[in-house]
Short mmCIF file of N, CA, C and O in Angstrom, two decimals:
data_model
loop_
_atom_site.label_atom_id
_atom_site.label_comp_id
_atom_site.label_asym_id
_atom_site.label_seq_id
_atom_site.Cartn_x
_atom_site.Cartn_y
_atom_site.Cartn_z
N MET A 126 -44.63 100.62 -3.83
CA MET A 126 -46.06 100.73 -2.82
C MET A 126 -46.24 99.52 -2.24
O MET A 126 -46.37 99.20 -1.18
N ILE A 127 -46.38 98.49 -3.14
CA ILE A 127 -46.65 97.17 -2.71
C ILE A 127 -45.63 96.20 -1.59
O ILE A 127 -46.06 96.02 -0.65
N TYR A 128 -44.46 96.70 -1.86
CA TYR A 128 -43.52 96.40 -1.31
C TYR A 128 -43.23 96.80 0.15
O TYR A 128 -43.43 96.17 0.97
N ASN A 129 -43.63 98.30 0.41
CA ASN A 129 -43.92 99.18 1.56
C ASN A 129 -44.82 98.68 2.15
O ASN A 129 -44.90 98.21 3.46
N LYS A 130 -46.07 97.93 1.79
CA LYS A 130 -46.95 97.53 2.38
C LYS A 130 -46.63 95.92 2.79
O LYS A 130 -47.13 95.87 4.01
N LEU A 131 -45.98 94.97 1.97
CA LEU A 131 -45.58 93.85 2.50
C LEU A 131 -44.35 94.25 3.64
O LEU A 131 -44.72 93.24 4.37
N MET A 132 -43.75 95.08 3.41
CA MET A 132 -42.99 95.04 4.76
C MET A 132 -43.52 95.81 5.99
O MET A 132 -43.25 95.21 7.04
N ALA A 133 -44.49 96.04 5.85
CA ALA A 133 -45.29 96.72 7.26
C ALA A 133 -45.79 95.68 7.82
O ALA A 133 -46.26 95.74 9.05
N ILE A 134 -46.39 94.92 6.72
CA ILE A 134 -47.11 93.46 7.49
C ILE A 134 -46.04 92.59 8.42
O ILE A 134 -46.22 92.36 9.30
N THR A 135 -44.95 92.34 7.25
CA THR A 135 -43.77 92.01 8.32
C THR A 135 -42.47 92.36 8.18
O THR A 135 -41.41 91.81 7.31
N PRO A 136 -42.41 93.05 8.91
CA PRO A 136 -41.02 93.76 9.05
C PRO A 136 -39.98 93.29 9.21
O PRO A 136 -38.73 93.64 8.98
N HIS A 137 -39.85 91.88 10.03
CA HIS A 137 -38.56 91.55 10.14
C HIS A 137 -37.80 90.02 9.24
O HIS A 137 -37.07 89.44 9.67
N LYS A 138 -39.08 89.76 8.39
CA LYS A 138 -38.83 88.87 7.30
C LYS A 138 -39.39 89.52 6.14
O LYS A 138 -40.24 89.94 5.82
N PRO A 139 -38.78 88.90 5.21
CA PRO A 139 -39.39 88.88 3.95
C PRO A 139 -40.91 88.18 3.61
O PRO A 139 -40.83 87.38 4.22
N TYR A 140 -41.76 88.47 2.88
CA TYR A 140 -43.15 88.50 2.77
C TYR A 140 -43.16 88.03 1.32
O TYR A 140 -42.87 89.19 0.18
N ARG A 141 -43.58 86.71 0.74
CA ARG A 141 -43.66 86.78 -0.61
C ARG A 141 -45.27 85.90 -0.29
O ARG A 141 -45.42 85.44 0.55
N LEU A 142 -45.86 86.50 -1.58
CA LEU A 142 -47.39 86.03 -1.91
C LEU A 142 -47.40 84.95 -2.83
O LEU A 142 -46.61 85.51 -4.17
N TYR A 143 -47.81 84.21 -2.78
CA TYR A 143 -48.11 83.09 -4.23
C TYR A 143 -49.41 83.18 -4.37
O TYR A 143 -50.50 83.18 -4.00
N CYS A 144 -49.38 82.40 -5.60
CA CYS A 144 -51.10 82.77 -6.33
C CYS A 144 -51.40 80.85 -5.95
O CYS A 144 -50.51 80.18 -6.41
N PRO A 145 -52.85 80.90 -5.64
CA PRO A 145 -53.44 79.86 -5.17
C PRO A 145 -53.47 78.90 -6.35
O PRO A 145 -53.88 77.65 -6.19
N VAL A 146 -53.64 79.64 -7.80
CA VAL A 146 -54.16 78.11 -8.85
C VAL A 146 -52.84 78.19 -9.24
O VAL A 146 -52.36 76.98 -9.34
N THR A 147 -51.79 79.01 -9.81
CA THR A 147 -50.30 78.45 -10.43
C THR A 147 -49.29 78.17 -9.48
O THR A 147 -48.22 77.90 -9.82
N LYS A 148 -49.55 78.89 -8.48
CA LYS A 148 -48.44 78.08 -7.39
C LYS A 148 -47.05 78.95 -7.59
O LYS A 148 -46.39 78.93 -7.29
N THR A 149 -47.11 79.92 -8.02
CA THR A 149 -46.19 81.12 -8.96
C THR A 149 -46.16 82.24 -7.71
O THR A 149 -46.61 82.34 -7.32
N LEU A 150 -44.87 83.06 -8.50
CA LEU A 150 -44.60 83.96 -7.02
C LEU A 150 -45.34 84.80 -7.29
O LEU A 150 -46.04 85.34 -8.83
N LEU A 151 -46.17 85.76 -6.92
CA LEU A 151 -47.15 87.13 -6.80
C LEU A 151 -46.24 88.64 -7.09
O LEU A 151 -45.60 88.67 -6.43
N GLU A 152 -45.77 89.20 -8.28
CA GLU A 152 -45.28 90.20 -8.11
C GLU A 152 -46.23 91.90 -8.67
O GLU A 152 -46.92 91.53 -9.41
N PRO A 153 -45.68 93.07 -8.50
CA PRO A 153 -46.46 93.98 -8.71
C PRO A 153 -46.93 94.18 -9.90
O PRO A 153 -45.65 94.38 -11.12
N LEU A 154 -48.04 94.21 -10.47
CA LEU A 154 -48.69 94.81 -11.85
C LEU A 154 -47.70 96.09 -12.12
O LEU A 154 -47.88 97.12 -11.18
N ASN A 155 -47.30 96.05 -13.25
CA ASN A 155 -46.76 97.58 -13.16
C ASN A 155 -47.91 98.97 -13.66
O ASN A 155 -48.62 98.29 -13.94
N ARG A 156 -47.44 99.94 -13.65
CA ARG A 156 -48.30 101.20 -13.69
C ARG A 156 -49.22 101.35 -14.98
O ARG A 156 -50.31 101.52 -15.09
N ASP A 157 -48.50 100.76 -15.81
CA ASP A 157 -49.05 101.04 -17.34
C ASP A 157 -50.20 99.69 -17.42
O ASP A 157 -51.43 100.45 -18.49
N ARG A 158 -49.58 98.89 -17.20
CA ARG A 158 -50.92 97.61 -17.36
C ARG A 158 -52.41 97.75 -16.21
O ARG A 158 -53.28 97.47 -16.47
N LEU A 159 -51.78 98.22 -15.29
CA LEU A 159 -52.73 98.82 -14.14
C LEU A 159 -53.79 99.94 -14.56
O LEU A 159 -55.20 99.83 -14.63
N LYS A 160 -52.95 100.70 -14.97
CA LYS A 160 -54.22 101.85 -15.85
C LYS A 160 -55.02 101.28 -16.98
O LYS A 160 -56.24 101.69 -17.25
N CYS A 161 -54.23 100.55 -17.61
CA CYS A 161 -54.82 99.59 -18.53
C CYS A 161 -56.02 98.97 -18.17
O CYS A 161 -57.63 98.79 -18.72
N LEU A 162 -56.11 98.13 -16.81
CA LEU A 162 -57.02 97.10 -16.62
C LEU A 162 -58.03 98.04 -16.21
O LEU A 162 -59.06 98.09 -16.49
N ASN A 163 -57.48 99.12 -15.27
CA ASN A 163 -58.36 100.40 -14.87
C ASN A 163 -59.41 101.15 -15.77
O ASN A 163 -60.63 101.24 -15.87
N ARG A 164 -58.88 101.05 -16.88
CA ARG A 164 -59.72 101.72 -17.99
C ARG A 164 -60.74 100.59 -18.48
O ARG A 164 -62.02 100.92 -18.60
N LEU A 165 -60.49 99.06 -18.51
CA LEU A 165 -61.60 97.95 -18.74
C LEU A 165 -62.54 97.98 -17.54
O LEU A 165 -63.61 97.60 -17.85
N VAL A 166 -61.93 98.29 -16.09
CA VAL A 166 -62.72 98.33 -15.44
C VAL A 166 -63.96 99.14 -15.20
O VAL A 166 -65.05 99.07 -15.26
N MET A 167 -63.46 99.97 -15.30
CA MET A 167 -64.07 101.83 -15.77
C MET A 167 -65.18 101.25 -16.48
O MET A 167 -66.43 101.63 -16.68
N ALA A 168 -64.85 100.70 -17.68
CA ALA A 168 -66.09 100.53 -19.20
C ALA A 168 -67.19 99.32 -18.43
O ALA A 168 -68.06 98.65 -19.84
N GLY A 169 -66.60 98.39 -17.31
CA GLY A 169 -67.48 97.38 -16.77
C GLY A 169 -66.98 96.05 -17.85
O GLY A 169 -68.04 95.38 -17.77
N ARG A 170 -65.90 96.41 -18.31
CA ARG A 170 -65.49 95.02 -19.29
C ARG A 170 -64.67 93.99 -18.40
O ARG A 170 -64.14 93.26 -19.08
N ALA A 171 -64.05 94.64 -17.17
CA ALA A 171 -63.09 93.77 -17.04
C ALA A 171 -64.24 92.26 -16.08
O ALA A 171 -64.87 92.94 -15.16
N ARG A 172 -63.60 90.81 -15.96
CA ARG A 172 -64.17 90.30 -15.33
C ARG A 172 -63.49 89.32 -14.42
O ARG A 172 -61.99 89.17 -14.73
N HIS A 173 -63.74 88.67 -13.44
CA HIS A 173 -62.84 87.70 -12.56
C HIS A 173 -63.08 86.63 -13.11
O HIS A 173 -64.11 86.33 -13.84
N VAL A 174 -62.24 85.57 -12.84
CA VAL A 174 -62.54 84.11 -13.53
C VAL A 174 -63.38 83.81 -13.46
O VAL A 174 -64.17 82.48 -13.76
N ASP A 175 -64.47 84.10 -12.05
CA ASP A 175 -65.61 83.57 -11.64
C ASP A 175 -66.76 84.68 -12.39
O ASP A 175 -68.27 83.81 -12.26
N GLY A 176 -66.46 85.09 -13.79
CA GLY A 176 -67.27 85.66 -14.16
C GLY A 176 -68.35 87.13 -13.44
O GLY A 176 -69.06 87.85 -14.30
N THR A 177 -67.79 87.31 -12.42
CA THR A 177 -68.24 88.73 -11.82
C THR A 177 -67.72 90.16 -12.28
O THR A 177 -66.06 89.51 -12.51
N THR A 178 -68.04 90.90 -12.42
CA THR A 178 -67.42 92.22 -12.75
C THR A 178 -66.41 92.59 -11.68
O THR A 178 -66.92 92.80 -10.83
N VAL A 179 -65.33 93.44 -12.21
CA VAL A 179 -64.38 93.80 -11.37
C VAL A 179 -64.96 95.16 -10.94
O VAL A 179 -65.08 96.07 -11.74
N SER A 180 -64.64 95.49 -9.67
CA SER A 180 -65.35 96.80 -9.05
C SER A 180 -64.64 96.70 -7.53
O SER A 180 -65.09 96.33 -7.00
N PRO A 181 -64.46 97.99 -7.32
CA PRO A 181 -64.17 99.05 -7.80
C PRO A 181 -62.68 99.14 -8.65
O PRO A 181 -62.53 98.09 -8.78
N ALA A 182 -62.22 100.25 -8.89
CA ALA A 182 -61.01 100.45 -10.27
C ALA A 182 -59.91 99.71 -8.91
O ALA A 182 -60.05 100.14 -7.69
N LEU A 183 -58.83 99.35 -9.08
CA LEU A 183 -57.83 98.54 -8.42
C LEU A 183 -56.99 100.14 -8.00
O LEU A 183 -56.36 100.65 -9.13
N ARG A 184 -56.51 100.19 -6.81
CA ARG A 184 -55.11 100.52 -6.63
C ARG A 184 -54.07 100.18 -6.78
O ARG A 184 -52.87 100.88 -7.50
N ASP A 185 -53.92 98.90 -6.42
CA ASP A 185 -53.04 98.65 -6.74
C ASP A 185 -52.97 96.97 -6.92
O ASP A 185 -53.70 96.16 -6.64
N ALA A 186 -52.16 95.99 -7.57
CA ALA A 186 -52.53 94.34 -8.37
C ALA A 186 -51.06 94.28 -7.91
O ALA A 186 -49.83 94.47 -8.57
N VAL A 187 -51.18 92.52 -8.17
CA VAL A 187 -50.10 92.20 -8.06
C VAL A 187 -50.53 90.90 -9.28
O VAL A 187 -51.89 90.60 -9.44
N ILE A 188 -49.39 90.29 -9.96
CA ILE A 188 -49.26 89.08 -11.13
C ILE A 188 -48.92 88.39 -11.05
O ILE A 188 -47.48 88.43 -10.58
N THR A 189 -49.01 87.18 -11.29
CA THR A 189 -48.37 86.08 -11.32
C THR A 189 -46.83 85.95 -11.76
O THR A 189 -47.26 86.84 -13.15
N ALA A 190 -46.25 85.07 -11.58
CA ALA A 190 -44.71 85.26 -12.62
C ALA A 190 -44.94 84.86 -14.09
O ALA A 190 -43.92 85.47 -14.91
N ASP A 191 -45.49 83.95 -14.24
CA ASP A 191 -45.95 83.38 -15.47
C ASP A 191 -46.90 84.73 -16.26
O ASP A 191 -47.07 84.35 -17.61
N GLY A 192 -47.57 85.74 -15.67
CA GLY A 192 -48.17 86.58 -16.36
C GLY A 192 -50.26 86.66 -16.41
O GLY A 192 -50.25 86.95 -17.50
N ARG A 193 -49.89 85.53 -16.05
CA ARG A 193 -51.55 84.65 -16.44
C ARG A 193 -52.73 85.65 -16.13
O ARG A 193 -54.03 85.78 -16.14
N LEU A 194 -52.71 85.91 -14.44
CA LEU A 194 -53.62 86.20 -13.33
C LEU A 194 -52.87 87.53 -12.54
O LEU A 194 -51.76 87.46 -12.08
N ILE A 195 -53.98 88.22 -12.16
CA ILE A 195 -53.93 89.27 -11.87
C ILE A 195 -54.65 89.11 -10.56
O ILE A 195 -55.86 88.92 -10.47
N TYR A 196 -54.39 90.01 -9.17
CA TYR A 196 -55.18 90.05 -8.11
C TYR A 196 -55.34 91.47 -7.34
O TYR A 196 -54.01 91.94 -7.72
N ARG A 197 -56.01 92.00 -6.88
CA ARG A 197 -55.95 93.07 -6.44
C ARG A 197 -55.59 93.10 -5.45
O ARG A 197 -55.16 91.88 -4.60
N PHE A 198 -54.64 94.09 -4.89
CA PHE A 198 -53.71 94.18 -3.60
C PHE A 198 -53.84 95.31 -3.56
O PHE A 198 -53.45 96.52 -4.38
N ASP A 199 -54.69 95.86 -2.44
CA ASP A 199 -55.03 97.37 -1.58
C ASP A 199 -55.05 97.04 -0.22
O ASP A 199 -55.66 95.95 0.10
N SER A 200 -55.51 98.29 0.68
CA SER A 200 -55.36 98.38 1.90
C SER A 200 -56.54 98.13 2.52
O SER A 200 -57.00 97.40 2.98
N ARG A 201 -57.98 97.70 1.00
CA ARG A 201 -58.95 97.55 1.67
C ARG A 201 -59.74 96.33 1.12
O ARG A 201 -60.69 95.35 1.57
N HIS A 202 -58.90 95.74 -0.27
CA HIS A 202 -59.32 94.87 -0.60
C HIS A 202 -58.34 93.85 -1.11
O HIS A 202 -57.91 93.59 -2.77
N THR A 203 -57.92 93.33 -0.66
CA THR A 203 -56.69 92.23 -0.59
C THR A 203 -57.49 91.07 -0.82
O THR A 203 -57.64 90.60 0.24
N ILE A 204 -57.39 90.49 -2.38
CA ILE A 204 -58.09 89.18 -2.33
C ILE A 204 -57.18 88.56 -3.25
O ILE A 204 -57.20 88.42 -4.42
N ILE A 205 -56.77 87.48 -2.13
CA ILE A 205 -55.68 86.23 -3.33
C ILE A 205 -56.68 84.69 -3.29
O ILE A 205 -56.44 83.81 -2.54
N GLN A 206 -57.88 84.99 -3.56
CA GLN A 206 -58.49 83.98 -3.69
C GLN A 206 -58.77 83.47 -5.36
O GLN A 206 -58.64 84.33 -6.46
N ALA A 207 -58.96 82.30 -5.66
CA ALA A 207 -58.46 81.51 -7.27
C ALA A 207 -59.73 82.52 -7.90
O ALA A 207 -59.77 82.88 -8.79
N ALA A 208 -61.16 82.11 -7.39
CA ALA A 208 -62.45 82.59 -8.27
C ALA A 208 -62.18 84.33 -8.45
O ALA A 208 -63.17 84.52 -9.39
N LYS A 209 -61.82 85.34 -7.56
CA LYS A 209 -61.25 86.58 -7.52
C LYS A 209 -60.07 87.03 -8.51
O LYS A 209 -59.71 88.02 -8.65
N ALA A 210 -59.44 85.91 -9.44
CA ALA A 210 -58.43 86.18 -9.99
C ALA A 210 -58.95 86.96 -11.32
O ALA A 210 -60.17 87.23 -11.66
N ILE A 211 -58.40 87.78 -11.48
CA ILE A 211 -58.82 88.44 -13.03
C ILE A 211 -57.22 88.12 -13.90
O ILE A 211 -56.42 87.68 -14.04
N SER A 212 -57.99 87.53 -15.31
CA SER A 212 -57.25 86.97 -16.08
C SER A 212 -56.58 87.72 -16.98
O SER A 212 -56.98 89.21 -17.21
N ALA A 213 -55.14 87.96 -17.34
CA ALA A 213 -54.47 88.74 -17.83
C ALA A 213 -54.87 89.16 -19.75
O ALA A 213 -54.26 89.97 -19.59
N ASP A 214 -55.00 88.14 -19.58
CA ASP A 214 -55.71 87.87 -21.27
C ASP A 214 -56.81 88.72 -21.70
O ASP A 214 -56.72 89.26 -22.99
N GLN A 215 -57.27 89.60 -20.69
CA GLN A 215 -58.38 90.60 -20.88
C GLN A 215 -57.61 91.84 -21.17
O GLN A 215 -58.42 92.59 -21.43
N LEU A 216 -56.63 91.88 -20.87
CA LEU A 216 -55.97 93.39 -21.24
C LEU A 216 -55.50 93.14 -22.82
O LEU A 216 -53.90 93.01 -22.56
N PRO A 217 -56.19 94.23 -23.69
CA PRO A 217 -55.72 94.11 -25.03
C PRO A 217 -54.23 94.58 -25.33
O PRO A 217 -54.18 95.51 -24.58
N GLU A 218 -53.51 93.80 -25.87
CA GLU A 218 -52.10 94.36 -26.29
C GLU A 218 -51.93 95.96 -26.65
O GLU A 218 -51.51 96.87 -26.56
N ILE A 219 -52.92 95.84 -27.64
CA ILE A 219 -53.20 97.40 -28.51
C ILE A 219 -53.21 98.26 -27.27
O ILE A 219 -53.38 99.88 -27.64
N VAL A 220 -54.45 98.25 -26.58
CA VAL A 220 -55.02 99.28 -25.46
C VAL A 220 -53.67 99.32 -24.50
O VAL A 220 -53.45 100.84 -24.36
N CYS A 221 -52.81 98.43 -24.05
CA CYS A 221 -51.67 98.48 -23.35
C CYS A 221 -50.59 99.27 -23.78
O CYS A 221 -49.77 100.00 -22.67
N ARG A 222 -50.43 99.07 -25.08
CA ARG A 222 -49.38 99.98 -25.64
C ARG A 222 -49.29 101.31 -26.04
O ARG A 222 -48.57 101.94 -25.60
N ASN A 223 -51.06 101.83 -26.30
CA ASN A 223 -51.01 103.27 -26.52
C ASN A 223 -52.12 103.74 -26.13
O ASN A 223 -53.12 103.56 -26.45
N ASP A 224 -52.08 104.85 -25.13
CA ASP A 224 -53.24 105.16 -24.49
C ASP A 224 -54.25 105.92 -25.56
O ASP A 224 -55.52 106.10 -25.20
N ARG A 225 -53.81 106.34 -26.72
CA ARG A 225 -54.75 106.96 -27.42
C ARG A 225 -55.52 105.98 -28.78
O ARG A 225 -56.46 106.28 -29.16
N VAL A 226 -54.98 104.72 -28.23
CA VAL A 226 -55.75 103.45 -29.09
C VAL A 226 -56.21 102.67 -28.08
O VAL A 226 -56.49 102.01 -27.18
N GLY A 227 -58.03 102.86 -28.52
CA GLY A 227 -59.28 102.00 -27.38
C GLY A 227 -59.50 100.81 -28.53
O GLY A 227 -59.55 100.98 -29.97
N ILE A 228 -60.23 99.68 -27.89
CA ILE A 228 -61.26 99.04 -28.36
C ILE A 228 -62.16 98.81 -28.10
O ILE A 228 -62.71 99.08 -26.75
N ASP A 229 -63.26 99.00 -28.80
CA ASP A 229 -64.65 99.12 -28.35
C ASP A 229 -65.23 99.97 -27.13
O ASP A 229 -65.70 100.13 -26.64
N GLY A 230 -64.54 101.21 -27.52
CA GLY A 230 -64.51 102.56 -26.98
C GLY A 230 -64.36 102.53 -25.82
O GLY A 230 -64.04 103.65 -25.16
N VAL A 231 -63.24 101.89 -25.48
CA VAL A 231 -61.95 101.66 -23.72
C VAL A 231 -60.83 102.72 -24.17
O VAL A 231 -59.99 102.30 -25.22
N GLN A 232 -60.78 103.50 -23.41
CA GLN A 232 -59.95 104.42 -23.67
C GLN A 232 -58.85 104.64 -22.82
O GLN A 232 -59.33 104.68 -21.84
#
């Protein structure tokens, strides 16, 4: 989906996005991790690196190649700003691995 959006922007050449912080290539966040992140967003527990709450839920997202930072990527809210990055450290591995297990009420 993200690849199709990028191709719509620049149909004649490959389009690559880079993180303004790490300078690494951004790639699509897989569906399982996106679902996990959205559970945290809906519970009001996901934060941007500037401390603000992530809202609304993300339709699509991109993550740095090193797996540290996530950015919203959709037709209405494409924000690739350092302050609006979401730290991937917020995604507890136990929540991401098993939809039935949550931490502090996040299901």
